[in-house]
Amino acid sequence: MRVLIIEDSRDLAALIAVALKRAGMDADIVGLADEARLAVRAVQYAAIVLDLGLPDADGLMVLDQLRKRHEATPVVILSSRSALGDRVSGLDRGASDYMIKPFAMAELVARLRAVMQRPPDMAAPVLAMGNLTFDAESRLAVIGGRTVTVPAREAELLEVFLKRSGRVLVHDVLDALVFGGAHDKASNAVEVYVHRLRRLLADAGCDVEIHTIRGVGYLMRPSTPALTAAVA
């Protein structure tokens, strides 16, 4: 089994490679996002160890590019970013696991073995509510039989709402899932994109609405439902 280590600290990368070698795994090491892109195109790796703090790009960009190409290679993130929003963002964007630095080499090896044993499942779901269906792979929505192109950020927001159908999503959760928790509490980015998504759905004749639950968050539901919502 060959593992790609994407880590700009040569000393840490070398230590990881030694630990993997002792566990019966071969390893290639790259320190830049550009080098990582070339490596994954040239070799079919069993798993990837990904540092987020790369000199030429955020490691999440490497992960995004992998998943957009439907690469199912397991990715274990290594990062000093320990905030909940960072961990949620990494996992929500397709990481198989997320480890916070510093970490124990034995645990990294164990987690790599675990993710490599999981059956691959990169099939993106088709989500539905009311007269709306959304293909999470193509990012296209079909509303009342008509295909609607959804802008990237609104598409991420729509996917989050549909995957958590019937649950009230609080502001901080939406910020973490869609924006990676990059905004402070005073930012109105979530409100802006919720408004844009509402308008897009309404203009397309969608019978699904996003309701504001004052003081709590937002709830997406069919226009005339009879349900009790949980809070996320």
PDB file of C-alpha atoms in Angstrom:
ATOM      1  CA  MET A   1       0.000   0.000   0.000  1.00  0.00           C
ATOM      2  CA  ARG A   2       1.322   3.434  -0.936  1.00  0.00           C
ATOM      3  CA  VAL A   3       0.352   6.572   0.972  1.00  0.00           C
ATOM      4  CA  LEU A   4       0.868  10.168  -0.117  1.00  0.00           C
ATOM      5  CA  ILE A   5       2.025  12.516   2.644  1.00  0.00           C
ATOM      6  CA  ILE A   6       1.251  16.165   1.864  1.00  0.00           C
ATOM      7  CA  GLU A   7       3.160  18.037   4.561  1.00  0.00           C
ATOM      8  CA  ASP A   8       5.492  21.026   4.286  1.00  0.00           C
ATOM      9  CA  SER A   9       7.410  20.178   7.480  1.00  0.00           C
ATOM     10  CA  ARG A  10      10.127  17.864   6.207  1.00  0.00           C
ATOM     11  CA  ASP A  11      10.939  16.556   9.667  1.00  0.00           C
ATOM     12  CA  LEU A  12       7.320  15.666  10.451  1.00  0.00           C
ATOM     13  CA  ALA A  13       6.795  14.144   7.007  1.00  0.00           C
ATOM     14  CA  ALA A  14       9.895  11.997   7.456  1.00  0.00           C
ATOM     15  CA  LEU A  15       8.685  10.776  10.860  1.00  0.00           C
ATOM     16  CA  ILE A  16       5.298   9.875   9.394  1.00  0.00           C
ATOM     17  CA  ALA A  17       6.976   8.016   6.523  1.00  0.00           C
ATOM     18  CA  VAL A  18       9.080   5.993   8.982  1.00  0.00           C
ATOM     19  CA  ALA A  19       5.994   5.089  11.035  1.00  0.00           C
ATOM     20  CA  LEU A  20       4.154   3.999   7.895  1.00  0.00           C
ATOM     21  CA  LYS A  21       7.145   1.964   6.720  1.00  0.00           C
ATOM     22  CA  ARG A  22       7.178   0.086  10.032  1.00  0.00           C
ATOM     23  CA  ALA A  23       3.469  -0.626   9.528  1.00  0.00           C
ATOM     24  CA  GLY A  24       4.110  -2.090   6.081  1.00  0.00           C
ATOM     25  CA  MET A  25       3.144   0.952   3.996  1.00  0.00           C
ATOM     26  CA  ASP A  26       5.239   2.827   1.455  1.00  0.00           C
ATOM     27  CA  ALA A  27       5.032   6.610   1.342  1.00  0.00           C
ATOM     28  CA  ASP A  28       5.669   9.484  -1.057  1.00  0.00           C
ATOM     29  CA  ILE A  29       6.214  12.967   0.365  1.00  0.00           C
ATOM     30  CA  VAL A  30       5.313  16.325  -1.173  1.00  0.00           C
ATOM     31  CA  GLY A  31       5.337  19.724   0.500  1.00  0.00           C
ATOM     32  CA  LEU A  32       3.256  21.851  -1.868  1.00  0.00           C
ATOM     33  CA  ALA A  33      -0.304  21.766  -3.174  1.00  0.00           C
ATOM     34  CA  ASP A  34       0.939  21.908  -6.760  1.00  0.00           C
ATOM     35  CA  GLU A  35       3.175  18.874  -6.151  1.00  0.00           C
ATOM     36  CA  ALA A  36       0.236  17.049  -4.566  1.00  0.00           C
ATOM     37  CA  ARG A  37      -1.949  17.632  -7.635  1.00  0.00           C
ATOM     38  CA  LEU A  38       0.704  16.104  -9.884  1.00  0.00           C
ATOM     39  CA  ALA A  39       1.272  13.169  -7.543  1.00  0.00           C
ATOM     40  CA  VAL A  40      -2.387  12.115  -7.329  1.00  0.00           C
ATOM     41  CA  ARG A  41      -2.684  12.237 -11.103  1.00  0.00           C
ATOM     42  CA  ALA A  42       0.353   9.985 -11.525  1.00  0.00           C
ATOM     43  CA  VAL A  43      -0.233   7.413  -8.768  1.00  0.00           C
ATOM     44  CA  GLN A  44      -3.304   5.647  -7.373  1.00  0.00           C
ATOM     45  CA  TYR A  45      -2.682   5.999  -3.635  1.00  0.00           C
ATOM     46  CA  ALA A  46      -4.314   3.860  -0.969  1.00  0.00           C
ATOM     47  CA  ALA A  47      -4.685   6.923   1.256  1.00  0.00           C
ATOM     48  CA  ILE A  48      -3.531  10.520   1.655  1.00  0.00           C
ATOM     49  CA  VAL A  49      -2.271  12.310   4.750  1.00  0.00           C
ATOM     50  CA  LEU A  50      -3.043  16.007   4.243  1.00  0.00           C
ATOM     51  CA  ASP A  51      -1.706  19.009   6.135  1.00  0.00           C
ATOM     52  CA  LEU A  52      -3.917  22.085   5.780  1.00  0.00           C
ATOM     53  CA  GLY A  53      -1.211  24.730   6.247  1.00  0.00           C
ATOM     54  CA  LEU A  54       0.641  24.379   2.950  1.00  0.00           C
ATOM     55  CA  PRO A  55       2.854  27.248   1.708  1.00  0.00           C
ATOM     56  CA  ASP A  56       1.160  27.663  -1.674  1.00  0.00           C
ATOM     57  CA  ALA A  57      -2.503  26.903  -0.872  1.00  0.00           C
ATOM     58  CA  ASP A  58      -4.883  25.824   1.850  1.00  0.00           C
ATOM     59  CA  GLY A  59      -4.950  22.040   2.058  1.00  0.00           C
ATOM     60  CA  LEU A  60      -8.744  22.119   1.793  1.00  0.00           C
ATOM     61  CA  MET A  61      -8.322  23.286  -1.810  1.00  0.00           C
ATOM     62  CA  VAL A  62      -6.433  20.061  -2.550  1.00  0.00           C
ATOM     63  CA  LEU A  63      -9.252  18.082  -0.939  1.00  0.00           C
ATOM     64  CA  ASP A  64     -11.891  19.979  -2.918  1.00  0.00           C
ATOM     65  CA  GLN A  65     -10.118  19.241  -6.198  1.00  0.00           C
ATOM     66  CA  LEU A  66      -9.860  15.551  -5.357  1.00  0.00           C
ATOM     67  CA  ARG A  67     -13.541  15.243  -4.579  1.00  0.00           C
ATOM     68  CA  LYS A  68     -14.635  17.272  -7.597  1.00  0.00           C
ATOM     69  CA  ARG A  69     -12.807  14.721  -9.739  1.00  0.00           C
ATOM     70  CA  HIS A  70     -14.703  11.994  -7.819  1.00  0.00           C
ATOM     71  CA  GLU A  71     -11.486  10.556  -6.384  1.00  0.00           C
ATOM     72  CA  ALA A  72     -12.514   8.198  -3.592  1.00  0.00           C
ATOM     73  CA  THR A  73      -9.030   8.015  -2.036  1.00  0.00           C
ATOM     74  CA  PRO A  74      -9.331   8.224   1.775  1.00  0.00           C
ATOM     75  CA  VAL A  75      -7.900  11.477   3.150  1.00  0.00           C
ATOM     76  CA  VAL A  76      -6.803  11.976   6.749  1.00  0.00           C
ATOM     77  CA  ILE A  77      -6.331  15.649   7.600  1.00  0.00           C
ATOM     78  CA  LEU A  78      -3.559  16.696   9.983  1.00  0.00           C
ATOM     79  CA  SER A  79      -3.940  20.217  11.322  1.00  0.00           C
ATOM     80  CA  SER A  80      -3.335  22.473  14.286  1.00  0.00           C
ATOM     81  CA  ARG A  81      -6.768  24.007  13.578  1.00  0.00           C
ATOM     82  CA  SER A  82      -8.720  22.528  16.458  1.00  0.00           C
ATOM     83  CA  ALA A  83     -11.904  24.625  16.383  1.00  0.00           C
ATOM     84  CA  LEU A  84     -15.194  22.808  15.851  1.00  0.00           C
ATOM     85  CA  GLY A  85     -15.871  24.782  12.673  1.00  0.00           C
ATOM     86  CA  ASP A  86     -12.557  23.694  11.153  1.00  0.00           C
ATOM     87  CA  ARG A  87     -13.169  20.034  11.947  1.00  0.00           C
ATOM     88  CA  VAL A  88     -16.744  20.160  10.646  1.00  0.00           C
ATOM     89  CA  SER A  89     -15.629  21.894   7.459  1.00  0.00           C
ATOM     90  CA  GLY A  90     -12.887  19.355   6.759  1.00  0.00           C
ATOM     91  CA  LEU A  91     -15.163  16.365   7.251  1.00  0.00           C
ATOM     92  CA  ASP A  92     -18.078  17.959   5.393  1.00  0.00           C
ATOM     93  CA  ARG A  93     -15.846  18.642   2.393  1.00  0.00           C
ATOM     94  CA  GLY A  94     -14.887  15.000   2.064  1.00  0.00           C
ATOM     95  CA  ALA A  95     -12.115  14.161   4.523  1.00  0.00           C
ATOM     96  CA  SER A  96     -12.265  10.614   5.881  1.00  0.00           C
ATOM     97  CA  ASP A  97     -10.813  11.640   9.249  1.00  0.00           C
ATOM     98  CA  TYR A  98      -9.416  14.711  10.995  1.00  0.00           C
ATOM     99  CA  MET A  99      -6.511  14.635  13.476  1.00  0.00           C
ATOM    100  CA  ILE A 100      -5.280  17.591  15.475  1.00  0.00           C
ATOM    101  CA  LYS A 101      -1.561  18.273  15.873  1.00  0.00           C
ATOM    102  CA  PRO A 102       0.296  17.151  17.903  1.00  0.00           C
ATOM    103  CA  PHE A 103      -0.741  13.516  17.548  1.00  0.00           C
ATOM    104  CA  ALA A 104       0.569  10.049  18.279  1.00  0.00           C
ATOM    105  CA  MET A 105       2.066   8.203  15.293  1.00  0.00           C
ATOM    106  CA  ALA A 106       0.468   4.951  16.415  1.00  0.00           C
ATOM    107  CA  GLU A 107      -2.957   6.604  16.307  1.00  0.00           C
ATOM    108  CA  LEU A 108      -2.331   8.023  12.828  1.00  0.00           C
ATOM    109  CA  VAL A 109      -1.354   4.577  11.553  1.00  0.00           C
ATOM    110  CA  ALA A 110      -4.463   3.053  13.152  1.00  0.00           C
ATOM    111  CA  ARG A 111      -6.743   5.676  11.649  1.00  0.00           C
ATOM    112  CA  LEU A 112      -5.183   5.234   8.213  1.00  0.00           C
ATOM    113  CA  ARG A 113      -5.777   1.498   8.389  1.00  0.00           C
ATOM    114  CA  ALA A 114      -9.381   2.125   9.424  1.00  0.00           C
ATOM    115  CA  VAL A 115     -10.203   4.511   6.561  1.00  0.00           C
ATOM    116  CA  MET A 116      -8.510   2.259   4.008  1.00  0.00           C
ATOM    117  CA  GLN A 117     -10.723  -0.635   5.108  1.00  0.00           C
ATOM    118  CA  ARG A 118     -13.936   1.297   4.519  1.00  0.00           C
ATOM    119  CA  PRO A 119     -15.772   0.451   1.297  1.00  0.00           C
ATOM    120  CA  PRO A 120     -15.541   3.315  -1.214  1.00  0.00           C
ATOM    121  CA  ASP A 121     -18.719   5.351  -1.409  1.00  0.00           C
ATOM    122  CA  MET A 122     -18.339   8.457  -3.492  1.00  0.00           C
ATOM    123  CA  ALA A 123     -21.752   8.283  -5.104  1.00  0.00           C
ATOM    124  CA  ALA A 124     -23.322  11.672  -4.566  1.00  0.00           C
ATOM    125  CA  PRO A 125     -26.940  11.455  -3.420  1.00  0.00           C
ATOM    126  CA  VAL A 126     -29.968  12.921  -5.138  1.00  0.00           C
ATOM    127  CA  LEU A 127     -31.846  14.847  -2.451  1.00  0.00           C
ATOM    128  CA  ALA A 128     -35.528  15.700  -2.667  1.00  0.00           C
ATOM    129  CA  MET A 129     -38.227  17.765  -0.973  1.00  0.00           C
ATOM    130  CA  GLY A 130     -41.557  18.847  -2.404  1.00  0.00           C
ATOM    131  CA  ASN A 131     -41.196  19.524  -6.124  1.00  0.00           C
ATOM    132  CA  LEU A 132     -37.429  20.022  -5.691  1.00  0.00           C
ATOM    133  CA  THR A 133     -34.684  17.491  -6.374  1.00  0.00           C
ATOM    134  CA  PHE A 134     -31.007  18.310  -6.097  1.00  0.00           C
ATOM    135  CA  ASP A 135     -28.143  16.259  -7.523  1.00  0.00           C
ATOM    136  CA  ALA A 136     -25.220  16.731  -5.137  1.00  0.00           C
ATOM    137  CA  GLU A 137     -22.761  15.641  -7.838  1.00  0.00           C
ATOM    138  CA  SER A 138     -23.806  17.829 -10.777  1.00  0.00           C
ATOM    139  CA  ARG A 139     -25.012  20.638  -8.452  1.00  0.00           C
ATOM    140  CA  LEU A 140     -28.162  20.933 -10.555  1.00  0.00           C
ATOM    141  CA  ALA A 141     -31.632  21.356  -9.113  1.00  0.00           C
ATOM    142  CA  VAL A 142     -34.842  20.247 -10.794  1.00  0.00           C
ATOM    143  CA  ILE A 143     -37.864  22.268  -9.700  1.00  0.00           C
ATOM    144  CA  GLY A 144     -41.281  21.289 -11.011  1.00  0.00           C
ATOM    145  CA  GLY A 145     -39.635  19.362 -13.847  1.00  0.00           C
ATOM    146  CA  ARG A 146     -37.395  22.281 -14.896  1.00  0.00           C
ATOM    147  CA  THR A 147     -33.616  22.165 -14.464  1.00  0.00           C
ATOM    148  CA  VAL A 148     -32.216  25.124 -12.536  1.00  0.00           C
ATOM    149  CA  THR A 149     -28.525  25.974 -12.204  1.00  0.00           C
ATOM    150  CA  VAL A 150     -27.674  26.923  -8.615  1.00  0.00           C
ATOM    151  CA  PRO A 151     -24.621  29.132  -7.886  1.00  0.00           C
ATOM    152  CA  ALA A 152     -21.852  27.398  -5.949  1.00  0.00           C
ATOM    153  CA  ARG A 153     -22.391  28.889  -2.495  1.00  0.00           C
ATOM    154  CA  GLU A 154     -26.179  28.637  -2.702  1.00  0.00           C
ATOM    155  CA  ALA A 155     -25.765  25.007  -3.838  1.00  0.00           C
ATOM    156  CA  GLU A 156     -23.703  24.228  -0.729  1.00  0.00           C
ATOM    157  CA  LEU A 157     -26.365  25.838   1.419  1.00  0.00           C
ATOM    158  CA  LEU A 158     -29.167  23.955  -0.351  1.00  0.00           C
ATOM    159  CA  GLU A 159     -27.361  20.634   0.150  1.00  0.00           C
ATOM    160  CA  VAL A 160     -26.933  21.332   3.867  1.00  0.00           C
ATOM    161  CA  PHE A 161     -30.642  22.117   4.277  1.00  0.00           C
ATOM    162  CA  LEU A 162     -31.784  19.052   2.323  1.00  0.00           C
ATOM    163  CA  LYS A 163     -29.456  16.666   4.134  1.00  0.00           C
ATOM    164  CA  ARG A 164     -30.824  17.924   7.439  1.00  0.00           C
ATOM    165  CA  SER A 165     -34.463  17.933   6.436  1.00  0.00           C
ATOM    166  CA  GLY A 166     -36.852  18.737   9.263  1.00  0.00           C
ATOM    167  CA  ARG A 167     -34.174  20.225  11.508  1.00  0.00           C
ATOM    168  CA  VAL A 168     -33.719  23.838  12.490  1.00  0.00           C
ATOM    169  CA  LEU A 169     -30.185  24.862  11.577  1.00  0.00           C
ATOM    170  CA  VAL A 170     -28.693  27.474  13.862  1.00  0.00           C
ATOM    171  CA  HIS A 171     -26.584  30.311  12.465  1.00  0.00           C
ATOM    172  CA  ASP A 172     -23.252  28.985  13.774  1.00  0.00           C
ATOM    173  CA  VAL A 173     -23.843  25.510  12.321  1.00  0.00           C
ATOM    174  CA  LEU A 174     -24.604  26.940   8.872  1.00  0.00           C
ATOM    175  CA  ASP A 175     -21.551  29.183   9.079  1.00  0.00           C
ATOM    176  CA  ALA A 176     -19.354  26.203   9.965  1.00  0.00           C
ATOM    177  CA  LEU A 177     -20.760  23.868   7.294  1.00  0.00           C
ATOM    178  CA  VAL A 178     -20.933  26.343   4.400  1.00  0.00           C
ATOM    179  CA  PHE A 179     -18.201  28.861   5.184  1.00  0.00           C
ATOM    180  CA  GLY A 180     -15.920  26.820   7.432  1.00  0.00           C
ATOM    181  CA  GLY A 181     -16.651  29.077  10.399  1.00  0.00           C
ATOM    182  CA  ALA A 182     -14.616  31.844   8.766  1.00  0.00           C
ATOM    183  CA  HIS A 183     -16.964  34.645   9.756  1.00  0.00           C
ATOM    184  CA  ASP A 184     -17.393  36.288  13.137  1.00  0.00           C
ATOM    185  CA  LYS A 185     -20.765  36.470  14.828  1.00  0.00           C
ATOM    186  CA  ALA A 186     -21.350  39.985  13.486  1.00  0.00           C
ATOM    187  CA  SER A 187     -21.091  38.839   9.864  1.00  0.00           C
ATOM    188  CA  ASN A 188     -24.315  38.596   7.867  1.00  0.00           C
ATOM    189  CA  ALA A 189     -22.915  36.217   5.217  1.00  0.00           C
ATOM    190  CA  VAL A 190     -25.279  33.424   6.227  1.00  0.00           C
ATOM    191  CA  GLU A 191     -28.290  35.759   6.063  1.00  0.00           C
ATOM    192  CA  VAL A 192     -27.222  37.063   2.638  1.00  0.00           C
ATOM    193  CA  TYR A 193     -26.936  33.605   1.082  1.00  0.00           C
ATOM    194  CA  VAL A 194     -30.108  32.325   2.721  1.00  0.00           C
ATOM    195  CA  HIS A 195     -31.910  35.324   1.157  1.00  0.00           C
ATOM    196  CA  ARG A 196     -30.392  34.564  -2.265  1.00  0.00           C
ATOM    197  CA  LEU A 197     -31.376  30.902  -2.048  1.00  0.00           C
ATOM    198  CA  ARG A 198     -34.910  31.817  -0.979  1.00  0.00           C
ATOM    199  CA  ARG A 199     -35.269  34.145  -3.960  1.00  0.00           C
ATOM    200  CA  LEU A 200     -33.882  31.539  -6.384  1.00  0.00           C
ATOM    201  CA  LEU A 201     -36.320  28.890  -5.143  1.00  0.00           C
ATOM    202  CA  ALA A 202     -39.287  31.258  -5.208  1.00  0.00           C
ATOM    203  CA  ASP A 203     -38.498  32.536  -8.709  1.00  0.00           C
ATOM    204  CA  ALA A 204     -38.306  28.948  -9.973  1.00  0.00           C
ATOM    205  CA  GLY A 205     -41.748  28.078  -8.543  1.00  0.00           C
ATOM    206  CA  CYS A 206     -40.435  25.806  -5.794  1.00  0.00           C
ATOM    207  CA  ASP A 207     -42.986  24.626  -3.229  1.00  0.00           C
ATOM    208  CA  VAL A 208     -40.270  24.460  -0.562  1.00  0.00           C
ATOM    209  CA  GLU A 209     -39.603  27.409   1.738  1.00  0.00           C
ATOM    210  CA  ILE A 210     -36.851  28.465   4.124  1.00  0.00           C
ATOM    211  CA  HIS A 211     -38.374  29.786   7.323  1.00  0.00           C
ATOM    212  CA  THR A 212     -36.598  32.003   9.810  1.00  0.00           C
ATOM    213  CA  ILE A 213     -37.030  30.699  13.350  1.00  0.00           C
ATOM    214  CA  ARG A 214     -36.485  33.940  15.216  1.00  0.00           C
ATOM    215  CA  GLY A 215     -33.627  33.799  17.668  1.00  0.00           C
ATOM    216  CA  VAL A 216     -32.715  30.239  16.644  1.00  0.00           C
ATOM    217  CA  GLY A 217     -31.946  29.738  12.951  1.00  0.00           C
ATOM    218  CA  TYR A 218     -33.552  28.474   9.748  1.00  0.00           C
ATOM    219  CA  LEU A 219     -35.805  25.603   8.733  1.00  0.00           C
ATOM    220  CA  MET A 220     -36.414  24.338   5.186  1.00  0.00           C
ATOM    221  CA  ARG A 221     -39.734  22.563   4.662  1.00  0.00           C
ATOM    222  CA  PRO A 222     -42.525  22.125   2.105  1.00  0.00           C
ATOM    223  CA  SER A 223     -44.910  25.062   1.956  1.00  0.00           C
ATOM    224  CA  THR A 224     -47.741  23.318   3.812  1.00  0.00           C
ATOM    225  CA  PRO A 225     -46.117  20.741   6.112  1.00  0.00           C
ATOM    226  CA  ALA A 226     -47.309  19.253   9.357  1.00  0.00           C
ATOM    227  CA  LEU A 227     -44.114  18.508  11.225  1.00  0.00           C
ATOM    228  CA  THR A 228     -42.229  19.189  14.407  1.00  0.00           C
ATOM    229  CA  ALA A 229     -38.665  20.307  13.807  1.00  0.00           C
ATOM    230  CA  ALA A 230     -35.605  19.376  15.821  1.00  0.00           C
ATOM    231  CA  VAL A 231     -32.870  21.915  16.429  1.00  0.00           C
ATOM    232  CA  ALA A 232     -29.380  21.303  15.029  1.00  0.00           C
TER     233      ALA A 232
END
